[in-house]
Amino acid sequence: MSKSDHRLAAILGSFLGDSHALGAHWIYNPSKIERVFGRITRIVTPQEEPAKYHPGRTAGDTTHYGDQTLVLLKSIAANESFDLDRFARDWRAMWPDYVGYIDGATTETLENFKNGASPDSSGSSSNDLAGASRIAPLLAAFAPHQTDRLVRAARSQTAMTHNDPMVVDAAEFFIRASVAAFDNPLADAINEAANHSYKALPIGDWVKEGPKLLAKDTVSAIQALGQTCHAPEAFPATIYLLTKYSDDPQTALIENTMAGGDSAARGMLMGMMFGAAYGMHALPLHWLEKLKTRQEIESLFASIHDCQTSPLLIPVSPKTQTEKISFKNLDDETLDARLELPIVPPRAYAIFAHCFTCSKDIAAATRISRGLAAHGIAVLRFDFTGLGNSEGDFANTNFSSNVDDLVAAAEQLRNHHRPPTILVGHSLGGAAGLAPSRRIPELKSVVTNGAPADPAHVEQLFSKATPEIESAGLAPVTLAGRQFTIKKQFLEDIRSQNQSEQIASLKKSLLIMHSPVDTTVSIDDARHIFDAAKHPKSFISLDNADHLLSKKEDSEFAAQMIAAWSSHLLDREK
């Protein structure tokens, strides 16, 4: 991921920090936040006190801090750089018809402008850290190596409304720390910024004050440091949160909001820092999708010279976890499984169906499942009956029993977590995934990768043994270097499937993924599936991937595409 991508992530992260805080902004009682909202793991609509301060705002909006930050970004995009006079005009123009909270610093600054003050002398006496929290868009105005220009811009845009020396110094500190975070761990970036001298900021004390409380729970620590807008409280609290949750951006922002007070100012600076350090990986996808100004922000950023980003930026969590589980098939045999989980509450649950005679541990199954978990989608991958570590005799299985196993996997999720809304199938697992849609009513989407249009396709893999199977009732066959027994009932079952009818009656969103150079299952099969399916349906070419997606980059790309494609289908309020 390029520096330009990290610059955009820092800007989006700042808006996300504000938007996530909006719902509980300025509730100073953490117990009340818990009572009203529960744990705020998603973007929510303001209730009670926040609704008074932020009238008409709903989930995905920003506070008046975020609104001013967007004005700064628009001003930069229009001018191709930062110009204080231009920003001052744009900032003043937003207020006459503004519907939202107008704080004391804004009122005082507008009065100063009215009395003839220039932008470099108009600032209020407010020491609210919010004045320094608007600075993320400046990362679009200047490249990271232009530190001096960034510092001057951060100080002047802050002083225009908040001319308290500590707040102006704080803006310089956080822009320096963000630039350092592009190339260094967060702790090192904070220390590097702290090594500079500041006119009024008691940097040594404030940087050390928060980390002294790391052993405390977050609510207690923030209450000890102070929940208010004022820089002497908000600055150390922000450093505490960045330090305690340096490798877990989403938890950091959740804990910030749950701690109460002026969580929006803290959240904006934290989001900027995390975005600078981790790029889009820091930004929870289900939050980003809620952010109402996301497309506008990305368009404004892209319009600025030297701000081109990668063509696809899908944020992921830096961590996932694997849970070993098992469940029973319809014959009461135990199937071995793994549940790949994000570190935050999942946006949705999915099932992964592996390829013919493979297992849940094949590289593609593991990588795609973990890749989806990194995007917030929990994935159950399991060994079909008689394969891998699952009980049962493979010789007694067939295509229909594979479908039964998928239904049993869905029942496991339904009983212990949430019903699956996505089914991902690889090769014959993809063909099986097209069949049980009526038996898993909660499914919203099916994804196939390298799937045959007809299950009978697998007979080609052991066609030399077909006469013996038909005459003797069974025969040993060697597949991928391993010996399996194939019975006549298997042939009869795959030959009896009316897959075209199954596909036509799917009534789910369908994503077909296939490599044009797949030598195991022809790309023509993908065309047949696509032609048989009814809309909504989509196709993604896997370029030069082999059938098993054995290259890491191919399976990771597949996971990213599935996450992006399925995002609009998911119920993100759950």
XYZ file of C-alpha atoms in Angstrom:
574
model
C 0.000 0.000 0.000
C 1.453 3.360 -1.029
C 2.020 6.496 1.023
C -0.859 8.052 -0.892
C -3.128 5.246 0.317
C -2.041 5.907 3.891
C -2.736 9.619 3.460
C -6.292 8.863 2.362
C -6.676 6.366 5.210
C -5.543 9.009 7.702
C -8.166 11.428 6.375
C -10.963 8.839 6.283
C -9.868 7.593 9.705
C -10.295 11.065 11.144
C -13.860 11.313 9.831
C -14.609 7.787 11.073
C -13.349 8.646 14.560
C -15.755 11.578 14.599
C -18.686 9.652 13.130
C -18.310 6.752 15.546
C -18.236 9.173 18.480
C -21.304 11.096 17.274
C -23.893 8.737 18.766
C -22.708 9.198 22.356
C -20.860 12.492 21.994
C -20.849 14.614 25.141
C -22.455 11.996 27.341
C -20.121 12.155 30.316
C -21.567 9.179 32.179
C -20.066 5.951 30.735
C -22.675 3.867 32.551
C -25.375 5.792 30.736
C -23.680 5.177 27.385
C -23.660 1.465 28.164
C -27.304 1.560 29.226
C -28.532 3.512 26.193
C -26.427 1.889 23.467
C -24.734 -1.199 24.873
C -21.194 -1.555 23.570
C -20.968 0.703 20.509
C -19.333 -1.584 17.962
C -20.980 0.110 14.999
C -21.945 3.593 13.835
C -25.094 4.674 15.699
C -27.627 7.506 15.750
C -27.388 10.068 18.582
C -29.757 9.625 21.510
C -30.668 11.876 24.451
C -27.982 14.563 25.101
C -26.196 14.092 21.750
C -29.514 14.469 19.948
C -29.873 17.938 21.511
C -26.395 19.028 20.446
C -26.536 17.339 17.042
C -30.172 17.705 15.933
C -31.222 15.714 12.902
C -27.980 13.740 12.755
C -28.228 10.013 12.143
C -25.785 7.134 11.933
C -23.042 7.970 9.439
C -23.174 11.737 9.897
C -20.398 13.721 11.571
C -20.343 16.275 14.354
C -19.681 19.983 13.807
C -15.984 19.070 14.094
C -16.236 16.727 11.137
C -18.300 19.223 9.169
C -15.544 21.825 9.530
C -12.939 19.232 8.560
C -14.843 18.549 5.339
C -14.833 22.283 4.582
C -11.046 22.226 4.972
C -10.747 19.278 2.572
C -13.009 20.999 0.028
C -10.959 24.171 0.315
C -7.735 22.240 -0.281
C -9.218 20.415 -3.280
C -10.465 23.656 -4.842
C -7.120 25.365 -4.354
C -4.871 22.304 -4.961
C -3.194 23.191 -1.665
C -3.858 24.861 1.665
C -4.422 28.612 1.649
C -5.445 30.216 4.943
C -7.403 33.056 3.361
C -9.329 30.644 1.130
C -10.061 28.339 4.062
C -11.222 31.305 6.150
C -13.707 32.333 3.435
C -14.987 28.788 3.041
C -15.218 28.253 6.796
C -17.147 31.497 7.355
C -19.521 30.672 4.497
C -20.718 27.455 6.159
C -22.286 29.094 9.223
C -25.175 31.360 8.081
C -27.368 28.393 7.079
C -25.723 25.752 9.266
C -28.015 23.291 11.012
C -26.073 21.882 13.927
C -24.204 22.833 17.022
C -22.214 26.083 16.996
C -19.706 26.011 19.844
C -18.214 28.893 21.787
C -14.964 28.937 19.819
C -16.884 29.326 16.567
C -19.110 32.094 17.957
C -16.109 34.042 19.226
C -14.161 33.577 15.984
C -17.092 34.721 13.839
C -17.445 37.800 16.041
C -13.737 38.536 15.623
C -14.089 38.279 11.836
C -17.100 40.571 11.979
C -14.991 43.117 13.842
C -12.362 43.113 11.096
C -9.871 40.493 12.269
C -7.779 38.698 9.641
C -7.547 34.885 9.554
C -4.222 34.943 11.363
C -5.681 36.955 14.261
C -9.295 35.791 14.372
C -8.896 32.844 16.724
C -10.846 32.479 19.927
C -9.213 31.972 23.299
C -10.661 28.450 23.520
C -8.264 25.704 24.627
C -10.480 22.934 23.229
C -8.458 20.249 21.475
C -11.119 20.228 18.754
C -9.304 23.087 17.032
C -6.360 20.790 16.436
C -8.503 17.819 15.439
C -9.363 19.172 11.951
C -5.853 18.764 10.554
C -6.077 15.425 8.690
C -6.998 16.975 5.280
C -3.667 18.798 5.292
C -2.088 15.428 4.496
C -3.725 15.779 1.075
C -2.337 19.285 0.606
C 1.299 18.387 1.213
C 3.336 15.227 0.794
C 4.677 13.624 3.986
C 8.223 14.793 3.299
C 7.007 18.422 3.299
C 6.916 18.432 7.084
C 7.682 22.113 7.532
C 4.796 23.141 5.300
C 2.482 20.690 7.039
C 3.448 22.094 10.429
C 2.860 25.687 9.341
C -0.504 24.796 7.850
C -1.580 22.803 10.920
C -0.696 25.681 13.219
C -2.367 28.377 11.118
C -5.623 26.503 10.437
C -5.911 25.780 14.160
C -5.062 29.303 15.300
C -7.724 30.711 12.986
C -10.391 29.453 15.398
C -8.461 28.317 18.510
C -5.603 30.679 19.241
C -4.684 29.118 22.558
C -0.907 28.365 22.345
C -1.308 24.835 23.735
C -3.926 23.915 21.129
C -1.786 25.326 18.313
C 1.192 23.331 19.591
C -1.011 20.233 19.833
C -1.860 20.579 16.137
C 1.839 20.647 15.327
C 2.479 17.616 17.535
C -0.218 15.465 15.926
C 0.702 16.373 12.362
C 4.336 15.504 13.140
C 3.277 12.256 14.794
C 1.088 11.323 11.813
C 3.923 11.909 9.358
C 6.241 9.811 11.528
C 3.618 7.043 11.674
C 3.865 6.516 7.918
C 7.231 4.827 8.487
C 7.346 3.939 12.193
C 5.358 2.102 14.875
C 2.887 4.340 16.655
C 4.898 4.481 19.884
C 8.008 5.569 17.976
C 6.000 8.123 16.005
C 4.660 9.651 19.216
C 8.143 9.775 20.718
C 9.594 11.315 17.569
C 6.982 14.074 17.603
C 7.594 14.608 21.315
C 11.298 15.212 20.695
C 10.527 18.550 19.045
C 10.311 21.714 21.120
C 6.983 23.492 21.519
C 6.224 27.000 22.683
C 3.500 26.219 25.203
C 2.840 22.489 25.142
C 4.154 20.710 28.269
C 4.961 17.816 25.998
C 7.103 15.819 28.381
C 4.363 15.693 30.990
C 1.428 15.189 28.652
C 3.008 12.381 26.637
C 3.950 10.512 29.827
C 0.742 11.191 31.744
C -1.500 8.855 29.755
C 0.823 5.826 29.603
C 1.177 5.911 33.396
C -2.434 4.700 33.549
C -2.178 1.789 31.118
C -2.906 -0.727 33.865
C -6.275 0.887 34.502
C -9.408 0.091 32.539
C -10.144 2.679 29.876
C -13.135 4.327 31.534
C -11.237 4.809 34.805
C -8.158 6.098 32.999
C -10.057 8.646 30.886
C -12.001 9.836 33.913
C -8.715 10.274 35.785
C -7.173 12.202 32.897
C -10.354 14.132 32.144
C -13.180 13.677 29.661
C -13.603 17.304 28.625
C -12.790 19.181 25.436
C -9.929 21.073 27.074
C -6.452 20.279 25.779
C -4.857 19.594 29.195
C -7.315 16.698 29.582
C -8.045 15.612 26.006
C -4.410 15.498 24.827
C -3.117 13.014 27.458
C -6.321 10.970 27.077
C -5.711 10.664 23.332
C -2.113 9.554 23.924
C -3.341 6.996 26.474
C -5.766 5.456 23.965
C -3.221 5.427 21.136
C -0.673 3.761 23.387
C -2.917 1.185 25.046
C -4.542 0.033 21.809
C -1.685 0.750 19.404
C -2.217 -2.496 17.458
C -6.028 -2.551 17.573
C -7.546 0.574 15.974
C -11.160 -0.529 16.099
C -11.069 -1.360 19.804
C -9.272 1.933 20.454
C -12.058 3.930 18.822
C -14.774 1.890 20.534
C -13.141 2.367 23.944
C -12.773 6.081 23.204
C -16.491 6.451 22.553
C -17.479 4.303 25.529
C -15.336 6.478 27.838
C -17.609 9.459 27.171
C -17.083 13.198 27.113
C -15.598 14.880 24.067
C -14.891 11.607 22.328
C -15.196 13.212 18.887
C -12.080 15.402 19.182
C -10.059 12.479 20.555
C -11.490 10.124 17.938
C -10.566 12.356 15.011
C -6.922 12.518 16.060
C -6.808 8.795 16.813
C -8.395 7.884 13.479
C -5.858 10.045 11.663
C -2.947 8.435 13.496
C -4.176 4.884 12.962
C -4.853 5.540 9.274
C -1.363 6.984 8.834
C 0.209 3.992 10.574
C -1.810 1.085 9.139
C -3.450 2.477 6.037
C -6.895 1.178 5.155
C -6.290 -1.849 7.380
C -7.107 0.422 10.331
C -10.610 1.242 9.122
C -13.480 -1.161 9.903
C -15.247 -1.761 6.604
C -18.755 -1.802 8.110
C -18.083 1.606 9.658
C -16.628 2.997 6.469
C -19.682 1.907 4.523
C -21.892 3.871 6.934
C -19.883 7.102 6.593
C -22.153 9.284 4.477
C -19.373 11.530 3.192
C -17.048 8.677 2.210
C -17.477 8.970 -1.559
C -17.175 12.740 -1.436
C -13.994 12.505 0.645
C -12.429 9.981 -1.716
C -13.394 12.039 -4.769
C -11.987 15.230 -3.275
C -8.780 13.453 -2.347
C -8.397 11.933 -5.812
C -8.880 15.354 -7.421
C -5.765 16.693 -5.714
C -2.467 16.400 -7.544
C -0.261 13.542 -6.332
C -3.082 11.971 -4.349
C -3.878 8.997 -6.560
C -4.511 5.809 -4.615
C -4.653 2.105 -5.343
C -7.656 1.161 -7.474
C -9.258 -0.880 -4.699
C -8.917 -0.160 -1.014
C -10.817 -2.623 1.145
C -9.930 -2.189 4.812
C -9.183 -5.212 6.945
C -8.654 -5.856 10.601
C -5.029 -6.436 11.594
C -6.048 -9.540 13.559
C -8.256 -12.613 13.236
C -8.654 -15.701 15.385
C -9.382 -19.371 14.741
C -11.713 -21.507 16.876
C -11.601 -25.303 16.637
C -15.113 -26.764 16.614
C -17.007 -29.835 15.423
C -20.606 -30.683 14.598
C -22.704 -33.682 13.572
C -23.803 -34.555 10.059
C -27.219 -36.036 9.325
C -25.886 -39.528 10.132
C -24.628 -38.385 13.555
C -20.997 -38.513 12.450
C -18.663 -35.800 13.704
C -17.333 -33.321 11.169
C -14.150 -31.425 12.008
C -14.286 -27.666 11.478
C -12.614 -24.354 12.091
C -14.411 -21.074 12.664
C -12.382 -18.102 11.443
C -13.407 -15.038 13.416
C -12.653 -11.337 13.264
C -11.537 -9.787 16.536
C -14.692 -7.673 16.582
C -18.323 -8.841 16.424
C -18.787 -10.336 12.933
C -20.745 -8.460 10.304
C -21.999 -11.787 8.968
C -21.324 -15.532 8.964
C -20.323 -17.614 5.959
C -19.652 -21.256 5.128
C -16.719 -22.379 2.979
C -17.161 -25.606 0.978
C -13.854 -27.134 -0.142
C -13.075 -28.862 -3.423
C -13.537 -32.547 -4.343
C -11.383 -34.870 -2.163
C -9.713 -31.794 -0.594
C -10.063 -30.632 3.007
C -10.783 -27.517 4.998
C -7.021 -27.039 5.442
C -6.142 -26.636 1.772
C -4.305 -23.325 1.314
C -7.100 -21.607 -0.623
C -9.736 -22.546 1.951
C -7.622 -21.287 4.831
C -6.511 -18.070 3.139
C -9.920 -17.107 1.796
C -11.616 -17.874 5.120
C -9.076 -15.863 7.083
C -9.167 -13.112 4.473
C -12.922 -12.800 4.873
C -12.551 -12.823 8.660
C -10.137 -9.924 8.311
C -12.968 -8.084 6.559
C -15.326 -8.789 9.451
C -17.010 -11.924 8.047
C -16.794 -15.048 10.230
C -16.264 -18.210 8.155
C -16.956 -21.836 9.047
C -14.720 -24.167 7.021
C -15.079 -27.884 7.597
C -14.091 -31.289 6.239
C -16.850 -33.031 4.320
C -17.798 -36.499 5.598
C -14.956 -39.002 5.185
C -12.328 -36.372 4.377
C -9.675 -34.627 6.435
C -10.369 -35.150 10.127
C -14.086 -35.790 9.777
C -15.685 -39.108 10.593
C -17.401 -41.294 8.035
C -16.437 -43.334 4.994
C -15.750 -41.291 1.866
C -16.842 -44.253 -0.260
C -20.379 -43.854 1.072
C -20.579 -40.159 0.288
C -21.729 -38.368 -2.847
C -22.783 -34.969 -4.115
C -26.080 -35.121 -2.242
C -24.363 -35.962 1.036
C -22.073 -32.970 0.523
C -25.162 -30.798 0.253
C -26.480 -32.390 3.453
C -23.189 -31.528 5.177
C -23.583 -27.887 4.139
C -27.074 -27.849 5.648
C -25.651 -29.327 8.871
C -22.939 -26.637 8.908
C -25.612 -23.959 8.563
C -27.514 -25.509 11.460
C -24.360 -25.374 13.589
C -23.999 -21.638 12.947
C -27.705 -21.041 13.428
C -27.727 -22.771 16.817
C -24.511 -21.351 18.232
C -23.885 -18.023 16.455
C -26.015 -16.585 13.656
C -27.345 -18.194 10.484
C -24.997 -17.963 7.503
C -25.781 -15.347 4.887
C -22.918 -16.251 2.520
C -21.854 -19.605 1.089
C -18.491 -19.817 -0.670
C -17.715 -22.962 -2.629
C -14.528 -24.081 -4.366
C -14.735 -26.411 -7.383
C -17.227 -29.203 -6.599
C -17.852 -27.401 -3.303
C -19.046 -24.486 -5.411
C -21.420 -26.741 -7.310
C -22.695 -28.082 -3.980
C -23.142 -24.531 -2.745
C -25.595 -23.826 -5.554
C -27.860 -26.669 -4.469
C -28.995 -26.134 -0.833
C -30.325 -22.581 -1.039
C -33.899 -23.615 -0.269
C -32.694 -25.582 2.746
C -30.706 -22.634 4.132
C -33.297 -19.869 3.862
C -31.117 -17.207 5.505
C -28.561 -17.287 2.690
C -28.319 -14.004 0.799
C -25.471 -14.845 -1.522
C -23.532 -17.719 -3.061
C -19.982 -17.479 -4.370
C -18.451 -20.102 -6.635
C -14.778 -20.416 -7.464
C -13.718 -22.701 -10.292
C -17.020 -24.572 -10.053
C -18.214 -27.038 -12.680
C -21.579 -26.291 -14.251
C -22.529 -29.953 -13.813
C -21.413 -32.128 -10.853
C -20.927 -35.001 -13.314
C -17.822 -33.123 -14.470
C -15.795 -34.797 -11.709
C -16.252 -38.141 -13.425
C -13.571 -36.975 -15.867
C -11.047 -37.203 -13.035
C -11.381 -41.000 -12.868
C -12.939 -41.845 -16.249
C -10.595 -44.797 -16.780
C -12.079 -46.460 -13.719
C -15.699 -45.833 -14.707
C -16.247 -49.225 -16.447
C -14.949 -51.094 -13.382
C -17.092 -48.977 -11.045
C -20.194 -49.687 -13.111
C -19.525 -53.426 -13.424
C -18.106 -54.189 -9.973
C -19.992 -51.556 -8.028
C -16.799 -49.853 -6.847
C -13.160 -49.273 -7.747
C -10.065 -47.650 -6.244
C -8.997 -44.410 -7.926
C -5.990 -42.192 -7.374
C -6.676 -38.475 -7.086
C -3.969 -35.896 -6.268
C -1.657 -38.720 -5.205
C -4.142 -40.283 -2.777
C -6.281 -43.380 -3.193
C -10.050 -43.232 -2.780
C -12.813 -45.737 -3.295
C -15.549 -44.586 -5.646
C -18.827 -46.500 -5.621
C -21.441 -46.803 -8.327
C -23.893 -44.873 -6.189
C -21.564 -41.854 -6.449
C -21.761 -41.946 -10.256
C -25.509 -42.343 -10.195
C -25.883 -39.434 -7.808
C -23.789 -36.909 -9.742
C -25.426 -37.968 -13.015
C -28.895 -37.446 -11.584
C -28.392 -33.815 -10.548
C -30.394 -31.243 -12.484
C -27.900 -28.471 -11.826
C -29.252 -26.074 -14.425
C -32.603 -26.082 -12.658
C -30.882 -25.604 -9.285
C -29.011 -22.581 -10.626
C -32.056 -21.075 -12.316
C -34.094 -21.311 -9.101
C -31.304 -20.069 -6.819
C -32.995 -16.761 -5.897
C -29.796 -15.530 -4.251
C -27.169 -13.055 -5.332
C -24.532 -15.031 -7.200
C -20.853 -14.277 -7.707
C -19.003 -16.527 -10.144
C -15.212 -16.477 -9.928
C -13.130 -18.432 -12.399
C -9.693 -18.387 -13.949
C -9.579 -18.292 -17.751
C -6.526 -20.588 -17.640
C -8.061 -23.167 -15.293
C -7.068 -26.546 -16.738
C -9.195 -28.588 -14.316
C -12.564 -26.909 -14.842
C -12.907 -24.930 -18.057
C -13.887 -21.280 -18.091
C -16.821 -22.455 -20.239
C -18.366 -23.903 -17.079
C -18.441 -20.425 -15.591
C -20.251 -19.182 -18.694
C -22.821 -21.997 -18.419
C -23.466 -21.163 -14.762
C -23.773 -17.468 -15.575
C -26.189 -18.117 -18.449
C -28.349 -20.441 -16.329
C -28.523 -18.046 -13.371
C -30.975 -15.202 -13.051
C -29.989 -11.745 -11.833
C -28.514 -10.518 -9.572
C -25.354 -12.258 -10.797
C -21.755 -11.168 -11.251
C -18.537 -12.580 -12.706
C -14.939 -11.898 -11.705
C -12.009 -13.257 -13.669
C -9.161 -14.643 -11.574
C -6.675 -13.884 -14.341
C -3.719 -16.304 -14.230
C -4.724 -18.274 -11.136
C -4.610 -22.060 -11.167
C -7.611 -24.187 -10.199
C -6.590 -24.544 -6.551
C -5.626 -20.865 -6.142
C -2.341 -22.164 -4.834
C -0.617 -18.755 -5.066
C -1.150 -16.662 -1.969
C -1.876 -13.509 -3.923
C -4.669 -15.232 -5.880
C -6.545 -16.515 -2.837
C -6.099 -13.199 -1.026
C -7.442 -11.366 -4.079
C -10.430 -13.711 -4.122
C -11.160 -12.939 -0.463
C -10.938 -9.220 -1.121
C -13.304 -9.455 -4.076
C -15.838 -11.520 -2.123
C -15.762 -9.029 0.763
C -16.242 -6.070 -1.560
C -19.000 -7.733 -3.578
C -20.980 -8.989 -0.589
C -20.739 -5.846 1.524
C -23.968 -4.286 0.274
C -25.898 -7.475 1.007
C -25.047 -7.721 4.671
C -27.252 -6.602 7.504
C -24.692 -4.411 9.222
C -27.001 -3.530 12.095
C -26.625 -7.004 13.561
